[in-house]
């Protein structure tokens, strides 16, 4: 199930394209979703698939020191970006617009090429060496906006620096783009996936931008012209005897998550009326999945559940069908039914921590006598695995509060504040936790939080 996630730390943009705008700081809420542009989305099914594919790319790129951290950003544009530490930002519009898994994997391989090439760090060095105060103003403004949630620094950075990049910096970034393209093709070959998808994606970009026919100065853009990139991929493919192909299970999984993204971010009316043949290339099951989500978004809960149940009949071991069914039941106020569905989802996928968060929320809302204890058992491991998830900490605080465990509740609220980047509130709750707990691991953790905030 999709929900918005607050980011604690700013994410450095890659040279693929600075994400102009700031990430919306939003608190997760379990309701019929209406995600704003810029929201960062957490979803177990989508994150699992993307992480699995990027892990394979990291392996062939020799990036053993990194674990992928995926941020799915609500934005209709075809874009992605790499950052330090194995972080990759992916626009929802990119997933919607890629017709095949090969296209998306080509873009992801390109981003991994940036990480493996150390391009993010070198971009800062190039900016300093070339004495580019305009670029620095843009980057620093963007970082401040990300850190504070206030767009004013970004707007100031844009107004002072937007038109002042010189050709030396642009040449540097074009060189990096070409390098990342070459690396991407090598990674795709090593996995046996081939570069056809990368070629197809560049051809889509060429059609959309129509840059070449309009006489644009090739030195006024940060990326190599698309025709040059197309030629490079074609030459690479021509030199290979084996074109490679995406394994059918990956293609099927991609189409499934693409149907899910379309279900959540395309117009529900267009989906249900099949306007512009939005769903024509999908399997019948994936069409049903997208339509169930569209029905859910417009509040037609029984119809949405009926479609999901038809899918469950043919795919009884699919955890994500039970997850979505449970979420719809939860939003319809049927908490006990939601718990049963979500428990089935967790049973089918025991390591799915985001599903456990939803289940814990349903338990706490159900007001069953043992619900707080059950929620604690779910949430304590989740918060240990994902300490930057503020909503998990909030639910854990509620569970402790319902059990009259005031010290532990205050400590969980302190952790929530840390995850949100609110150091002042973290210190306030940690002080209360320390006073209530007196001793033990919780007391020590509260003291650590207080010490770290001095």
Coordinates of C-alpha atoms in Angstrom, one line a residue:
X1 CA 0.0 0.0 0.0
X2 CA 1.4 3.4 -0.9
X3 CA 1.9 6.1 1.7
X4 CA 4.0 9.3 2.0
X5 CA 7.2 9.2 3.9
X6 CA 9.0 12.1 5.6
X7 CA 12.7 12.4 4.7
X8 CA 15.1 13.2 7.6
X9 CA 18.1 14.2 5.5
X10 CA 18.4 16.1 2.2
X11 CA 19.3 14.0 -0.9
X12 CA 22.0 15.3 -3.2
X13 CA 20.9 15.5 -6.8
X14 CA 22.8 13.7 -9.6
X15 CA 24.0 15.1 -12.9
X16 CA 21.2 13.2 -14.7
X17 CA 19.1 16.2 -13.8
X18 CA 18.6 18.2 -10.7
X19 CA 15.1 17.6 -9.4
X20 CA 13.8 21.2 -9.4
X21 CA 11.5 21.5 -6.5
X22 CA 11.6 20.3 -2.9
X23 CA 10.3 17.0 -1.5
X24 CA 7.0 17.6 0.3
X25 CA 7.3 16.9 4.0
X26 CA 4.2 15.0 4.7
X27 CA 2.9 12.8 7.5
X28 CA 1.6 9.3 6.5
X29 CA -2.1 9.0 6.7
X30 CA -4.3 5.9 6.0
X31 CA -7.0 7.3 3.9
X32 CA -8.0 7.3 0.2
X33 CA -4.7 8.5 -1.2
X34 CA -4.3 11.8 -2.9
X35 CA -0.6 12.3 -3.2
X36 CA 0.9 15.7 -4.0
X37 CA 3.7 16.2 -6.5
X38 CA 6.9 15.9 -4.7
X39 CA 5.7 13.4 -2.1
X40 CA 8.0 10.5 -1.5
X41 CA 6.1 7.2 -1.6
X42 CA 6.7 4.0 0.3
X43 CA 5.2 0.8 -1.0
X44 CA 6.3 -2.7 -0.1
X45 CA 5.6 -4.3 -3.5
X46 CA 7.2 -1.5 -5.7
X47 CA 10.2 -1.0 -3.4
X48 CA 10.8 -4.8 -3.2
X49 CA 10.9 -5.1 -7.0
X50 CA 13.0 -2.0 -7.6
X51 CA 15.5 -2.9 -4.9
X52 CA 15.9 -6.5 -6.2
X53 CA 16.7 -5.2 -9.7
X54 CA 19.1 -2.5 -8.5
X55 CA 20.9 -5.0 -6.2
X56 CA 21.6 -7.1 -9.3
X57 CA 23.0 -4.0 -11.1
X58 CA 25.1 -3.0 -8.0
X59 CA 26.6 -6.5 -8.0
X60 CA 27.8 -6.4 -11.6
X61 CA 29.0 -2.8 -11.1
X62 CA 31.1 -3.9 -8.2
X63 CA 29.3 -1.8 -5.6
X64 CA 29.5 -4.3 -2.8
X65 CA 29.8 -1.5 -0.2
X66 CA 26.3 -0.1 -1.0
X67 CA 22.7 -1.2 -0.3
X68 CA 20.1 0.4 -2.6
X69 CA 17.8 3.0 -1.0
X70 CA 14.9 3.7 -3.3
X71 CA 12.8 6.9 -3.2
X72 CA 9.7 6.9 -5.4
X73 CA 8.8 10.5 -6.0
X74 CA 5.4 11.6 -7.2
X75 CA 6.1 13.5 -10.4
X76 CA 4.8 12.9 -13.9
X77 CA 8.1 13.7 -15.6
X78 CA 10.4 11.0 -17.0
X79 CA 13.3 11.3 -14.7
X80 CA 15.4 9.5 -12.1
X81 CA 18.5 10.6 -10.2
X82 CA 21.3 9.0 -8.3
X83 CA 22.8 10.3 -5.0
X84 CA 25.5 9.4 -2.6
X85 CA 25.3 6.2 -0.5
X86 CA 23.4 4.2 -3.1
X87 CA 20.3 6.4 -3.1
X88 CA 18.2 6.4 -6.2
X89 CA 15.2 8.7 -6.8
X90 CA 12.6 7.5 -9.4
X91 CA 9.7 9.5 -10.6
X92 CA 6.3 7.8 -10.8
X93 CA 6.1 9.3 -14.3
X94 CA 9.1 7.3 -15.4
X95 CA 7.5 4.0 -14.4
X96 CA 4.2 5.0 -16.0
X97 CA 5.9 5.9 -19.3
X98 CA 8.2 2.9 -19.7
X99 CA 6.4 0.4 -21.9
X100 CA 8.7 -2.4 -20.9
X101 CA 10.9 -3.5 -18.0
X102 CA 13.9 -3.2 -20.4
X103 CA 13.4 0.6 -20.7
X104 CA 13.2 1.1 -16.9
X105 CA 16.2 -1.1 -16.3
X106 CA 18.2 0.8 -18.9
X107 CA 17.6 4.0 -16.9
X108 CA 18.4 2.4 -13.6
X109 CA 21.6 1.0 -15.0
X110 CA 22.5 4.5 -16.1
X111 CA 22.0 5.8 -12.6
X112 CA 24.1 2.9 -11.2
X113 CA 26.8 4.1 -13.6
X114 CA 26.7 7.5 -12.0
X115 CA 27.2 6.0 -8.6
X116 CA 30.0 3.6 -9.7
X117 CA 31.7 6.5 -11.5
X118 CA 31.7 8.7 -8.4
X119 CA 30.0 11.4 -10.5
X120 CA 28.1 13.0 -7.6
X121 CA 31.2 13.8 -5.6
X122 CA 33.1 15.0 -8.8
X123 CA 30.3 17.3 -9.7
X124 CA 31.0 19.3 -6.5
X125 CA 34.7 19.4 -7.3
X126 CA 34.0 20.6 -10.8
X127 CA 31.8 23.3 -9.6
X128 CA 34.4 24.5 -7.2
X129 CA 37.3 24.3 -9.7
X130 CA 35.3 26.1 -12.3
X131 CA 34.4 28.9 -9.9
X132 CA 30.6 28.5 -10.5
X133 CA 28.8 30.5 -7.8
X134 CA 25.6 30.2 -9.9
X135 CA 25.7 26.4 -9.7
X136 CA 26.6 26.5 -6.0
X137 CA 23.7 28.8 -5.3
X138 CA 21.3 26.4 -7.0
X139 CA 22.7 23.3 -5.3
X140 CA 22.8 25.0 -1.9
X141 CA 19.4 26.4 -2.3
X142 CA 18.0 23.0 -3.2
X143 CA 19.7 21.4 -0.2
X144 CA 18.3 24.0 2.1
X145 CA 14.8 23.5 0.8
X146 CA 15.1 19.7 1.2
X147 CA 16.3 20.1 4.7
X148 CA 13.7 22.6 5.9
X149 CA 10.7 22.0 3.7
X150 CA 10.8 25.7 2.8
X151 CA 11.0 26.4 -0.9
X152 CA 12.2 29.9 -0.5
X153 CA 16.0 29.0 -0.6
X154 CA 15.4 27.0 -3.7
X155 CA 13.6 29.8 -5.4
X156 CA 16.4 32.2 -4.5
X157 CA 19.0 29.7 -5.8
X158 CA 17.1 29.4 -9.1
X159 CA 16.7 33.1 -9.6
X160 CA 20.4 33.8 -9.0
X161 CA 21.9 30.9 -10.8
X162 CA 19.6 29.5 -13.4
X163 CA 21.3 31.1 -16.4
X164 CA 24.9 31.3 -15.3
X165 CA 26.4 27.9 -15.9
X166 CA 29.4 28.1 -18.1
X167 CA 30.4 25.7 -20.9
X168 CA 33.2 24.1 -18.9
X169 CA 30.7 22.8 -16.4
X170 CA 28.3 21.7 -19.0
X171 CA 31.0 19.8 -20.9
X172 CA 31.9 18.1 -17.6
X173 CA 28.3 16.9 -17.0
X174 CA 27.9 15.7 -20.7
X175 CA 31.1 13.7 -20.3
X176 CA 29.6 12.1 -17.1
X177 CA 26.4 11.2 -19.0
X178 CA 28.3 9.5 -21.7
X179 CA 30.3 7.6 -19.2
X180 CA 27.2 6.5 -17.3
X181 CA 25.7 5.3 -20.7
X182 CA 28.7 3.2 -21.4
X183 CA 28.7 1.7 -17.9
X184 CA 25.0 1.0 -18.2
X185 CA 25.5 -1.0 -21.4
X186 CA 28.3 -3.0 -19.8
X187 CA 26.1 -3.8 -16.7
X188 CA 23.1 -4.8 -18.9
X189 CA 25.3 -7.1 -20.9
X190 CA 26.8 -8.8 -17.8
X191 CA 23.3 -9.6 -16.6
X192 CA 22.2 -10.9 -20.0
X193 CA 19.5 -8.2 -20.3
X194 CA 20.9 -6.4 -23.3
X195 CA 20.7 -2.7 -24.2
X196 CA 17.5 -2.7 -26.3
X197 CA 15.6 -1.1 -23.5
X198 CA 18.1 1.8 -23.1
X199 CA 17.9 2.4 -26.9
X200 CA 14.0 2.3 -26.8
X201 CA 14.0 4.8 -23.9
X202 CA 16.4 7.2 -25.7
X203 CA 14.1 7.0 -28.8
X204 CA 11.1 8.0 -26.6
X205 CA 13.0 10.9 -25.3
X206 CA 14.1 12.0 -28.8
X207 CA 10.4 12.0 -29.9
X208 CA 9.3 14.0 -26.9
X209 CA 12.0 16.6 -26.9
X210 CA 12.4 17.1 -30.6
X211 CA 15.6 19.0 -29.8
X212 CA 17.6 18.2 -32.9
X213 CA 15.4 19.8 -35.5
X214 CA 15.1 23.1 -33.6
X215 CA 18.8 24.1 -33.9
X216 CA 19.5 23.9 -30.2
X217 CA 23.2 24.7 -29.3
X218 CA 24.7 21.3 -28.3
X219 CA 26.8 23.2 -25.7
X220 CA 23.7 24.6 -24.0
X221 CA 22.5 21.3 -22.5
X222 CA 24.0 19.1 -19.8
X223 CA 23.3 15.8 -21.5
X224 CA 24.7 14.6 -24.8
X225 CA 22.2 15.1 -27.6
X226 CA 19.8 12.1 -27.8
X227 CA 20.8 11.2 -31.3
X228 CA 24.4 10.9 -30.2
X229 CA 23.3 8.6 -27.4
X230 CA 21.1 6.5 -29.7
X231 CA 24.0 6.1 -32.1
X232 CA 26.3 5.0 -29.2
X233 CA 23.9 2.3 -28.1
X234 CA 23.3 1.1 -31.6
X235 CA 27.0 0.7 -32.2
X236 CA 27.3 -1.1 -29.0
X237 CA 24.5 -3.5 -29.9
X238 CA 25.9 -4.1 -33.4
X239 CA 29.2 -5.2 -31.9
X240 CA 27.5 -7.9 -29.8
X241 CA 26.5 -11.3 -31.1
X242 CA 23.9 -11.8 -28.3
X243 CA 21.3 -9.1 -27.9
X244 CA 20.2 -10.3 -24.6
X245 CA 16.6 -10.2 -23.2
X246 CA 14.8 -9.4 -19.9
X247 CA 13.7 -12.6 -18.1
X248 CA 9.9 -13.1 -18.4
X249 CA 9.4 -13.0 -14.6
X250 CA 11.0 -9.6 -14.4
X251 CA 8.9 -8.3 -17.2
X252 CA 5.7 -9.7 -15.5
X253 CA 6.7 -8.1 -12.2
X254 CA 7.4 -4.7 -13.9
X255 CA 4.0 -4.7 -15.7
X256 CA 2.3 -5.5 -12.4
X257 CA 4.0 -2.6 -10.5
X258 CA 3.4 -0.3 -13.5
X259 CA -0.3 -1.2 -13.4
X260 CA -0.2 -0.3 -9.7
X261 CA 1.4 3.1 -10.3
X262 CA -1.0 3.9 -13.1
X263 CA -3.9 2.8 -10.8
X264 CA -2.8 5.3 -8.2
X265 CA -1.6 8.2 -10.3
X266 CA -3.6 8.2 -13.5
X267 CA -7.1 9.6 -13.6
X268 CA -9.5 7.0 -12.2
X269 CA -12.1 7.9 -14.8
X270 CA -9.6 7.3 -17.6
X271 CA -8.7 3.9 -16.1
X272 CA -12.3 2.7 -15.6
X273 CA -13.3 4.0 -19.1
X274 CA -10.1 2.8 -20.6
X275 CA -9.7 6.2 -22.2
X276 CA -6.8 6.4 -24.7
X277 CA -6.2 2.7 -24.3
X278 CA -4.3 3.2 -21.0
X279 CA -4.5 -0.4 -20.1
X280 CA -4.5 -2.1 -23.5
X281 CA -1.0 -3.7 -23.2
X282 CA -1.6 -5.2 -19.8
X283 CA -2.7 -8.7 -18.9
X284 CA -6.3 -9.2 -17.8
X285 CA -5.1 -9.6 -14.2
X286 CA -3.0 -6.4 -14.3
X287 CA -6.0 -4.5 -15.8
X288 CA -8.2 -5.8 -12.9
X289 CA -5.5 -4.7 -10.4
X290 CA -5.4 -1.1 -11.8
X291 CA -9.2 -0.9 -11.9
X292 CA -9.5 -2.1 -8.3
X293 CA -7.2 0.7 -7.2
X294 CA -9.1 3.3 -9.3
X295 CA -12.4 2.2 -7.7
X296 CA -10.8 2.5 -4.3
X297 CA -9.6 6.0 -5.0
X298 CA -13.1 7.2 -5.9
X299 CA -14.6 5.5 -2.8
X300 CA -16.3 2.5 -4.4
X301 CA -15.0 0.1 -1.8
X302 CA -17.3 -2.9 -2.4
X303 CA -16.5 -2.9 -6.1
X304 CA -12.8 -2.6 -5.5
X305 CA -12.8 -5.5 -3.0
X306 CA -14.9 -7.6 -5.4
X307 CA -12.2 -7.2 -8.1
X308 CA -9.4 -8.0 -5.7
X309 CA -11.2 -11.1 -4.5
X310 CA -11.5 -12.3 -8.1
X311 CA -7.7 -12.0 -8.3
X312 CA -7.2 -13.7 -5.0
X313 CA -9.2 -16.7 -6.3
X314 CA -6.6 -17.2 -9.0
X315 CA -3.5 -16.0 -7.0
X316 CA -4.2 -17.1 -3.4
X317 CA -0.5 -16.7 -2.3
X318 CA -0.1 -13.1 -3.4
X319 CA 0.6 -11.0 -0.3
X320 CA 0.0 -7.7 -2.0
X321 CA -3.6 -8.5 -3.0
X322 CA -4.4 -9.2 0.7
X323 CA -2.5 -6.0 1.6
X324 CA -4.6 -3.8 -0.7
X325 CA -7.8 -5.6 0.4
X326 CA -7.0 -5.0 4.0
X327 CA -6.2 -1.3 3.4
X328 CA -9.6 -0.8 1.6
X329 CA -11.4 -2.6 4.5
X330 CA -9.5 -0.4 7.0
X331 CA -10.5 2.8 5.2
X332 CA -14.1 1.5 5.1
X333 CA -14.0 1.3 8.9
X334 CA -14.1 -2.6 8.9
X335 CA -11.1 -3.0 11.2
X336 CA -11.6 -6.6 12.2
X337 CA -11.9 -7.6 8.5
X338 CA -8.9 -5.5 7.7
X339 CA -6.8 -7.3 10.4
X340 CA -7.7 -10.7 8.9
X341 CA -6.6 -9.6 5.4
X342 CA -3.4 -7.9 6.6
X343 CA -2.5 -10.9 8.7
X344 CA -2.8 -13.1 5.6
X345 CA -0.5 -10.6 3.8
X346 CA 2.1 -10.9 6.6
X347 CA 1.8 -14.6 6.6
X348 CA 2.5 -14.7 2.9
X349 CA 5.4 -12.3 3.2
X350 CA 6.8 -12.4 6.8
X351 CA 9.6 -9.8 6.1
X352 CA 7.3 -7.1 4.8
X353 CA 7.8 -4.4 7.3
X354 CA 5.5 -1.8 5.7
X355 CA 2.6 -4.3 5.7
X356 CA 3.3 -4.8 9.4
X357 CA 3.0 -1.1 10.0
X358 CA -0.5 -1.1 8.4
X359 CA -1.5 -4.2 10.4
X360 CA -0.3 -2.5 13.6
X361 CA -2.4 0.5 12.8
X362 CA -5.5 -1.6 12.2
X363 CA -4.9 -3.4 15.5
X364 CA -4.7 -0.2 17.4
X365 CA -7.8 1.2 15.8
X366 CA -9.7 -2.0 16.5
X367 CA -9.7 -1.4 20.2
X368 CA -9.3 -5.1 21.0
X369 CA -8.0 -5.8 24.4
X370 CA -4.7 -7.4 23.4
X371 CA -4.2 -5.1 20.3
X372 CA -1.5 -2.9 21.9
X373 CA 0.6 -5.9 22.8
X374 CA 0.2 -7.3 19.3
X375 CA 1.0 -4.0 17.7
X376 CA 4.2 -3.7 19.9
X377 CA 5.4 -7.1 18.7
X378 CA 5.0 -6.0 15.1
X379 CA 6.5 -2.5 15.5
X380 CA 9.6 -3.1 17.7
X381 CA 11.4 -5.1 15.0
X382 CA 10.2 -2.7 12.3
X383 CA 11.6 0.4 14.1
X384 CA 14.9 -1.4 14.6
X385 CA 15.2 -2.2 10.9
X386 CA 13.9 1.2 9.8
X387 CA 14.7 3.7 12.5
X388 CA 14.0 6.6 10.1
X389 CA 10.3 5.7 9.7
X390 CA 8.4 8.3 11.9
X391 CA 5.0 6.7 11.5
X392 CA 6.2 3.4 12.9
X393 CA 7.5 5.2 15.9
X394 CA 4.3 7.2 16.3
X395 CA 2.2 3.9 16.3
X396 CA 4.7 2.3 18.8
X397 CA 4.2 5.3 21.1
X398 CA 0.4 4.9 20.9
X399 CA 0.8 1.2 21.7
X400 CA 3.0 2.0 24.7
X401 CA 0.5 4.7 25.8
X402 CA -2.4 2.3 25.7
X403 CA -0.5 0.0 28.0
X404 CA 0.3 2.9 30.4
X405 CA 4.0 2.6 29.6
X406 CA 4.6 6.3 29.8
X407 CA 8.4 6.2 29.7
X408 CA 8.6 4.0 26.6
X409 CA 5.9 6.1 24.9
X410 CA 7.9 9.2 25.5
X411 CA 11.0 7.5 24.1
X412 CA 9.2 6.4 21.0
X413 CA 8.0 10.0 20.5
X414 CA 11.6 11.2 20.8
X415 CA 12.6 8.7 18.1
X416 CA 9.7 9.9 15.9
X417 CA 11.0 13.5 16.3
X418 CA 14.5 12.4 15.4
X419 CA 13.2 10.7 12.3
X420 CA 11.5 13.9 11.3
X421 CA 14.6 16.0 12.0
X422 CA 12.9 17.9 14.9
X423 CA 15.8 17.9 17.4
X424 CA 14.0 20.3 19.8
X425 CA 11.0 18.0 20.2
X426 CA 13.3 14.9 20.4
X427 CA 15.1 16.5 23.4
X428 CA 11.7 17.3 25.1
X429 CA 10.4 13.8 24.8
X430 CA 13.8 12.2 25.7
X431 CA 13.8 14.3 28.9
X432 CA 10.4 12.9 29.8
X433 CA 11.5 9.4 29.0
X434 CA 14.6 9.6 31.1
X435 CA 12.6 10.9 34.1
X436 CA 10.0 8.2 33.8
X437 CA 12.3 5.2 33.1
X438 CA 15.0 5.8 35.8
X439 CA 17.3 3.0 34.5
X440 CA 17.6 0.3 31.9
X441 CA 18.2 0.3 28.1
X442 CA 15.4 2.8 27.5
X443 CA 16.9 5.2 30.0
X444 CA 20.3 4.9 28.3
X445 CA 18.8 5.5 24.9
X446 CA 17.0 8.6 26.2
X447 CA 20.2 9.9 27.6
X448 CA 22.0 9.2 24.3
X449 CA 19.4 11.3 22.5
X450 CA 19.8 14.2 25.0
X451 CA 23.6 14.0 24.7
X452 CA 23.5 14.0 20.9
X453 CA 21.3 17.1 20.9
X454 CA 23.6 19.3 23.1

